[in-house]
Coordinates of C-alpha atoms in Angstrom, one line a residue:
M8 CA 194.1 267.3 188.3
T9 CA 190.9 267.0 190.2
E10 CA 187.4 266.5 188.8
A11 CA 187.9 270.0 187.2
P12 CA 191.7 270.8 187.1
C13 CA 192.9 273.0 189.8
E14 CA 194.8 276.1 188.7
A15 CA 197.4 275.7 191.4
V16 CA 199.8 278.6 192.3
G17 CA 202.8 278.1 194.4
D18 CA 204.5 274.9 195.8
D19 CA 202.1 274.7 198.9
T20 CA 199.0 274.7 196.8
D21 CA 200.5 272.3 194.4
R22 CA 201.4 269.8 197.2
E23 CA 198.0 270.2 198.5
V24 CA 196.3 269.1 195.3
V25 CA 198.7 266.3 194.6
A26 CA 198.1 264.9 198.3
H27 CA 194.5 265.2 197.9
E28 CA 194.5 263.3 195.0
R29 CA 197.0 260.6 196.2
A30 CA 194.6 260.1 199.0
E31 CA 191.7 259.8 196.9
L32 CA 193.3 257.2 194.5
R33 CA 194.4 255.1 197.4
E34 CA 190.9 254.4 198.0
F35 CA 190.7 253.2 194.4
V36 CA 193.8 251.0 194.7
T37 CA 192.8 249.4 197.9
G38 CA 189.6 248.1 196.3
L39 CA 191.7 246.3 193.7
S40 CA 192.2 242.5 193.9
P41 CA 195.8 241.1 193.3
D42 CA 194.4 239.5 190.1
D43 CA 193.1 242.9 188.9
I44 CA 196.7 244.2 189.2
R45 CA 198.5 241.3 187.9
S46 CA 196.2 240.7 184.8
G47 CA 196.1 244.5 183.8
D48 CA 192.4 244.6 184.5
W49 CA 192.9 247.6 187.0
F50 CA 193.4 249.8 183.8
T51 CA 190.1 248.8 182.2
K52 CA 188.1 249.8 185.4
F53 CA 190.3 252.8 186.0
S54 CA 190.3 254.5 182.6
A55 CA 186.6 255.1 182.4
Q56 CA 186.5 256.3 186.0
A57 CA 189.3 258.8 185.3
L58 CA 187.5 260.4 182.5
S59 CA 183.7 260.1 183.1
S60 CA 183.0 263.3 185.3
Y61 CA 186.1 265.1 184.1
T62 CA 184.8 265.2 180.3
N63 CA 181.4 266.6 181.6
T64 CA 183.2 269.6 183.2
V65 CA 186.0 270.2 181.0
D66 CA 185.4 271.7 177.6
W67 CA 186.7 274.4 175.3
Q68 CA 184.8 277.1 177.0
Y69 CA 186.2 276.1 180.3
F70 CA 189.7 276.8 179.2
Q71 CA 188.7 280.1 177.4
E72 CA 187.3 281.3 180.8
R73 CA 190.5 280.5 182.7
Y74 CA 193.1 281.6 180.0
E75 CA 191.0 284.5 178.5
G76 CA 193.1 285.9 175.6
L77 CA 195.7 283.5 175.6
P78 CA 196.7 281.6 172.4
V79 CA 195.9 278.0 172.3
D80 CA 199.5 277.0 172.0
A81 CA 200.3 279.0 175.0
I82 CA 197.4 277.3 177.0
V83 CA 198.7 273.8 175.9
D84 CA 202.2 274.8 177.1
E85 CA 200.8 275.8 180.4
R86 CA 198.8 272.6 180.9
I87 CA 201.8 270.5 180.0
K88 CA 204.2 272.3 182.6
M89 CA 201.4 272.1 185.3
A90 CA 201.1 268.3 184.8
A91 CA 204.8 267.9 184.7
R92 CA 205.0 269.7 187.9
Y93 CA 202.2 267.8 189.6
A94 CA 203.9 264.5 188.3
A95 CA 207.2 265.4 189.8
L96 CA 205.7 266.4 193.3
E97 CA 203.8 263.0 193.3
G98 CA 206.8 261.0 192.3
G99 CA 208.9 262.4 195.3
L100 CA 206.0 261.8 197.7
S101 CA 205.2 258.3 196.4
A102 CA 209.0 257.2 196.4
S103 CA 209.5 258.7 199.9
A104 CA 206.4 256.6 201.1
Y105 CA 207.6 253.5 199.3
T106 CA 211.2 253.5 200.7
L107 CA 210.0 254.3 204.1
T108 CA 207.4 251.5 204.0
I109 CA 210.0 249.0 202.7
A110 CA 212.6 250.3 205.2
A111 CA 210.1 249.5 208.0
T112 CA 209.4 246.0 207.0
I113 CA 213.2 245.0 207.2
G114 CA 213.7 242.8 210.3
P115 CA 216.8 241.8 212.1
R116 CA 217.9 239.2 209.6
G117 CA 217.0 241.3 206.6
G118 CA 213.7 239.8 205.9
A119 CA 210.5 241.7 205.2
S120 CA 207.3 241.5 207.0
A121 CA 204.3 239.8 205.3
A122 CA 202.0 242.0 207.0
T123 CA 203.6 245.3 205.8
V124 CA 205.0 244.5 202.4
P125 CA 201.5 245.1 200.6
A126 CA 201.3 248.6 201.8
A127 CA 204.5 249.4 199.6
G128 CA 202.4 247.7 196.8
V129 CA 199.5 250.1 197.4
T130 CA 201.8 253.1 197.4
M131 CA 203.3 252.0 194.0
M132 CA 199.9 251.5 192.7
A133 CA 198.6 254.8 194.0
D134 CA 201.5 256.4 192.1
L135 CA 200.7 254.3 188.9
A136 CA 197.2 255.4 189.2
F137 CA 197.9 259.2 189.7
I138 CA 200.4 259.6 186.8
T139 CA 197.8 257.4 184.5
R140 CA 195.0 259.9 185.2
L141 CA 197.1 262.9 184.9
Q142 CA 198.5 261.8 181.5
L143 CA 195.0 260.7 180.2
R144 CA 193.4 263.9 181.2
L145 CA 196.2 266.0 179.9
A146 CA 196.0 264.4 176.5
Y147 CA 192.1 264.9 176.7
D148 CA 192.8 268.6 177.6
I149 CA 195.0 269.0 174.6
A150 CA 192.4 267.5 172.3
V151 CA 189.7 269.9 173.5
L152 CA 192.0 273.0 173.3
Y153 CA 192.8 272.2 169.7
R154 CA 189.2 271.4 169.2
T155 CA 189.6 268.1 167.8
P156 CA 186.6 266.0 168.3
L157 CA 186.7 263.0 170.7
D158 CA 183.6 261.1 171.6
L159 CA 184.9 258.9 174.7
S160 CA 181.7 256.8 174.4
D161 CA 183.0 255.6 171.1
P162 CA 185.5 252.9 171.6
D163 CA 187.7 254.0 168.7
D164 CA 187.9 257.5 169.9
M165 CA 188.6 256.2 173.6
W166 CA 191.4 253.9 172.1
K167 CA 192.8 256.9 170.3
L168 CA 193.1 258.9 173.5
I169 CA 194.9 256.1 175.1
R170 CA 197.3 255.6 172.3
V171 CA 198.2 259.2 172.4
A172 CA 198.6 259.6 176.1
F173 CA 200.8 256.5 176.6
T174 CA 202.6 256.9 173.1
I175 CA 201.6 253.4 172.1
K176 CA 203.1 252.4 168.9
S177 CA 205.9 255.2 169.2
G178 CA 207.7 254.2 172.1
A179 CA 211.0 254.1 170.3
V180 CA 210.6 257.6 169.2
V181 CA 209.5 259.0 172.6
R182 CA 212.4 257.2 174.3
E183 CA 214.9 258.7 171.9
G184 CA 213.1 262.3 172.3
V185 CA 213.3 262.0 176.2
L186 CA 216.8 260.8 176.3
K187 CA 218.0 264.2 174.7
V188 CA 216.6 266.1 177.5
V189 CA 216.8 264.0 181.0
P190 CA 219.6 264.4 183.3
A191 CA 222.5 261.7 182.6
M192 CA 221.8 259.9 185.9
T193 CA 218.2 258.7 184.7
R194 CA 219.1 258.1 181.0
R195 CA 219.7 254.3 181.6
V196 CA 216.7 253.9 183.6
I197 CA 214.4 256.0 181.1
K198 CA 215.7 253.7 178.3
R199 CA 214.5 250.5 180.4
F200 CA 211.3 252.3 181.2
Y201 CA 210.3 252.4 177.4
S202 CA 212.2 249.3 176.4
G203 CA 209.7 246.5 175.2
T204 CA 206.7 248.5 176.0
V205 CA 205.7 249.5 172.5
L206 CA 202.1 248.6 172.8
T207 CA 199.7 247.2 170.0
A208 CA 195.9 247.9 169.5
A209 CA 195.4 244.2 169.4
K210 CA 196.5 243.4 172.9
G211 CA 193.7 245.6 174.4
L212 CA 193.1 247.3 177.7
P213 CA 194.5 244.7 180.0
F214 CA 197.8 244.6 178.2
V215 CA 198.1 248.4 178.6
G216 CA 197.6 248.1 182.3
K217 CA 200.5 245.4 182.4
S218 CA 202.9 247.0 180.7
L219 CA 202.2 250.5 182.6
L220 CA 202.7 248.4 185.7
Q221 CA 205.9 247.0 184.4
R222 CA 207.1 250.7 183.7
N223 CA 206.4 251.7 187.2
V224 CA 208.1 248.7 188.7
I225 CA 211.4 249.8 186.8
K226 CA 210.9 253.3 188.2
M227 CA 210.2 252.3 191.8
G228 CA 212.4 249.3 192.2
I229 CA 215.9 250.7 192.0
P230 CA 217.3 251.0 195.4
G231 CA 219.2 254.0 196.6
V232 CA 218.1 256.5 194.0
G233 CA 214.2 255.9 194.4
V234 CA 213.2 259.5 195.3
P235 CA 215.1 261.5 192.5
L236 CA 214.6 258.8 190.1
A237 CA 210.7 258.8 190.6
V238 CA 210.7 262.6 190.4
A239 CA 212.9 262.7 187.2
V240 CA 210.9 259.9 185.4
N241 CA 207.4 261.3 186.3
R242 CA 208.4 264.7 185.3
Y243 CA 210.0 263.7 181.9
T244 CA 207.6 260.9 180.7
T245 CA 204.8 263.5 181.6
L246 CA 206.4 266.2 179.5
L247 CA 207.0 263.8 176.7
A248 CA 203.2 262.5 176.8
G249 CA 202.1 266.1 176.7
R250 CA 204.4 267.1 173.7
H251 CA 203.2 263.8 172.0
A252 CA 199.7 264.7 172.4
Q253 CA 200.4 268.2 171.4
A254 CA 202.0 267.0 168.0
V255 CA 199.1 264.7 167.3
F256 CA 196.1 267.0 168.1
R257 CA 197.8 270.1 166.6
N258 CA 198.4 268.3 163.5
E259 CA 194.9 267.1 163.3
A260 CA 193.7 270.5 164.1
R261 CA 195.8 271.9 161.2
V262 CA 194.3 269.1 158.8
I263 CA 190.8 270.2 160.0
E264 CA 191.4 273.9 159.4
L265 CA 192.6 273.2 155.8
A266 CA 189.5 271.3 155.1
E267 CA 187.4 274.0 156.3
S268 CA 189.2 276.4 154.3
L269 CA 189.1 274.5 151.2
S270 CA 185.2 273.8 151.5
R271 CA 184.6 277.3 152.3
R272 CA 186.3 278.7 149.3
S273 CA 185.1 276.0 146.9
Q274 CA 183.1 276.8 143.7
H275 CA 183.1 273.2 142.8
P276 CA 182.4 271.3 146.0
Q277 CA 181.8 267.8 144.2
L278 CA 185.1 268.2 141.8
M279 CA 186.8 269.2 144.9
L280 CA 186.5 265.9 146.4
W281 CA 187.4 264.0 143.1
V282 CA 190.4 266.4 142.7
A283 CA 191.8 266.0 146.4
W284 CA 191.5 262.2 145.9
L285 CA 193.2 262.4 142.6
V286 CA 196.3 264.2 144.2
I287 CA 196.2 261.8 147.3
R288 CA 196.3 258.6 145.3
A289 CA 199.0 260.1 142.8
N290 CA 201.8 257.9 144.6
H291 CA 199.3 254.9 145.3
K292 CA 199.4 255.2 149.1
T293 CA 197.5 257.2 151.6
A294 CA 199.2 258.9 154.6
D295 CA 197.1 259.3 157.9
E296 CA 196.8 263.2 157.2
E297 CA 195.3 262.6 153.8
T298 CA 192.7 260.1 155.1
L299 CA 191.9 262.6 157.7
L300 CA 191.5 265.5 155.1
M301 CA 189.4 263.3 153.1
R302 CA 187.0 262.4 156.0
H303 CA 186.6 266.1 156.8
L304 CA 186.3 267.3 153.1
T305 CA 183.4 264.7 152.6
R306 CA 181.8 265.7 155.8
L307 CA 181.9 269.4 155.0
A308 CA 180.8 268.9 151.6
R309 CA 177.8 267.2 152.9
E310 CA 177.1 269.8 155.6
Q311 CA 177.9 272.9 153.8
H312 CA 177.0 272.2 150.2
Q313 CA 174.7 269.3 150.4
V314 CA 176.8 267.2 148.2
V315 CA 177.2 263.5 148.9
D316 CA 178.9 261.6 146.0
E317 CA 178.0 258.0 146.2
Q318 CA 180.1 257.1 143.3
L319 CA 183.4 258.4 144.9
A320 CA 182.3 256.9 148.1
N321 CA 181.9 253.3 146.7
L322 CA 185.0 253.6 144.5
V323 CA 187.5 250.7 144.8
D324 CA 189.8 250.9 141.7
F325 CA 190.3 254.8 141.0
D326 CA 190.7 255.9 137.6
P327 CA 192.3 259.3 137.1
G328 CA 190.5 259.6 133.6
E329 CA 187.3 259.9 135.5
V330 CA 188.6 263.1 137.0
W331 CA 189.8 264.4 133.8
R332 CA 186.5 263.9 132.2
R333 CA 184.6 265.7 134.6
I334 CA 187.2 268.7 134.4
D335 CA 186.7 268.7 130.8
A336 CA 183.0 268.9 130.9
E337 CA 183.1 272.1 133.1
R338 CA 183.0 275.7 132.1
G339 CA 184.2 278.8 133.7
D340 CA 187.0 279.5 136.4
L341 CA 188.5 276.5 137.9
S342 CA 191.1 278.0 139.8
D343 CA 189.6 276.9 143.1
L344 CA 190.4 273.4 142.1
L345 CA 194.1 274.2 141.6
D346 CA 194.2 275.6 145.0
V347 CA 192.8 272.4 146.3
A348 CA 195.3 270.3 144.6
D349 CA 198.5 272.5 145.7
R350 CA 197.2 272.5 149.3
V351 CA 196.2 268.7 149.5
A352 CA 199.6 267.7 148.0
T353 CA 201.4 269.5 151.1
V354 CA 199.1 268.2 153.8
D355 CA 201.5 265.0 154.5
G356 CA 204.8 267.0 153.8
A357 CA 206.6 268.1 150.6
I358 CA 205.2 267.6 147.3
N359 CA 206.7 264.5 145.5
A360 CA 207.2 264.0 141.7
R361 CA 204.1 262.2 141.2
E362 CA 201.9 264.8 142.9
K363 CA 203.7 267.5 140.9
A364 CA 202.8 265.6 137.6
V365 CA 199.2 265.4 138.6
I366 CA 198.9 269.1 139.4
S367 CA 200.9 270.1 136.3
E368 CA 198.2 268.0 134.3
L369 CA 195.4 269.5 136.3
R370 CA 196.9 273.1 135.5
E371 CA 196.9 272.5 132.1
R372 CA 193.4 271.1 131.7
C373 CA 192.1 274.0 133.7
R374 CA 193.6 276.4 131.4
R375 CA 192.0 274.7 128.4
V376 CA 188.6 274.9 130.2

């Protein structure tokens, strides 16, 4: 995908797009020092460059104009398929070039020429840069399409995009998922590709760069099956990266949509926040979806109802009795609060026993009111 993603049609057009981007990325790679590559600093330099001008061009309106009338899920599917197609084409081109370069270095005694071996390294790094940029931009596309806000000038949001694009902290899950769909000949290599590369936030961007480089060495370094292997690994890992991004950002969009619906229908916006937190804290732990829901509920209460509850915001030890006192002091129809409780309880999955008990108590108190 170039500065604005090309809507390629047909194999020849796809190949032209991929060849153009490979040539562009070789320029970036040849400007790197060996230390940049070994240390992983190449990723720190590259990640910002890969997204800077792209994010100025690609927004929700951009996709609406190109896929007019198509549902969001269908557009996301199209973007994932296109990215996987590009990845497979690039894998074949890079692996062929890599194999030919290595073959050209073999002398009569089986040794490699020091003058030409670096060319193979450039080819491998160009392949890595291509897939890295492709998957970063694919994840960004999916976030935009599901209208989940990402401010890439914010380090937290940038790290979130990187985690999603490269399945950080979920390598084992992704590995098992990809093994179900890849051809048998590539399963062993895919397993090695993900093995030991579950990254952590504390390691930082250079560590991500080193780990991605290690993955690429596994992909390119197996003699005899380089081209079909590179095509398969590029295609399937890009598909999995896209599906992972779709799962993450679609789920976030679902939670935001729920928050907007609850806020819009609420007749008691301040109590809505207390009831939501009461249900969330029923089992004394908070899922990611529940934290996200509370963040958007408090934002919407402020923006739509001018409600800012400092007491709730500063609360450390939550006392359910405070919610019951507030409900008992109300008069009139409180059915909107029951709806809040029911829908909040299901945001992270099926309702559990403690959530059911809280909702039952809430229903009884609302009836008394």
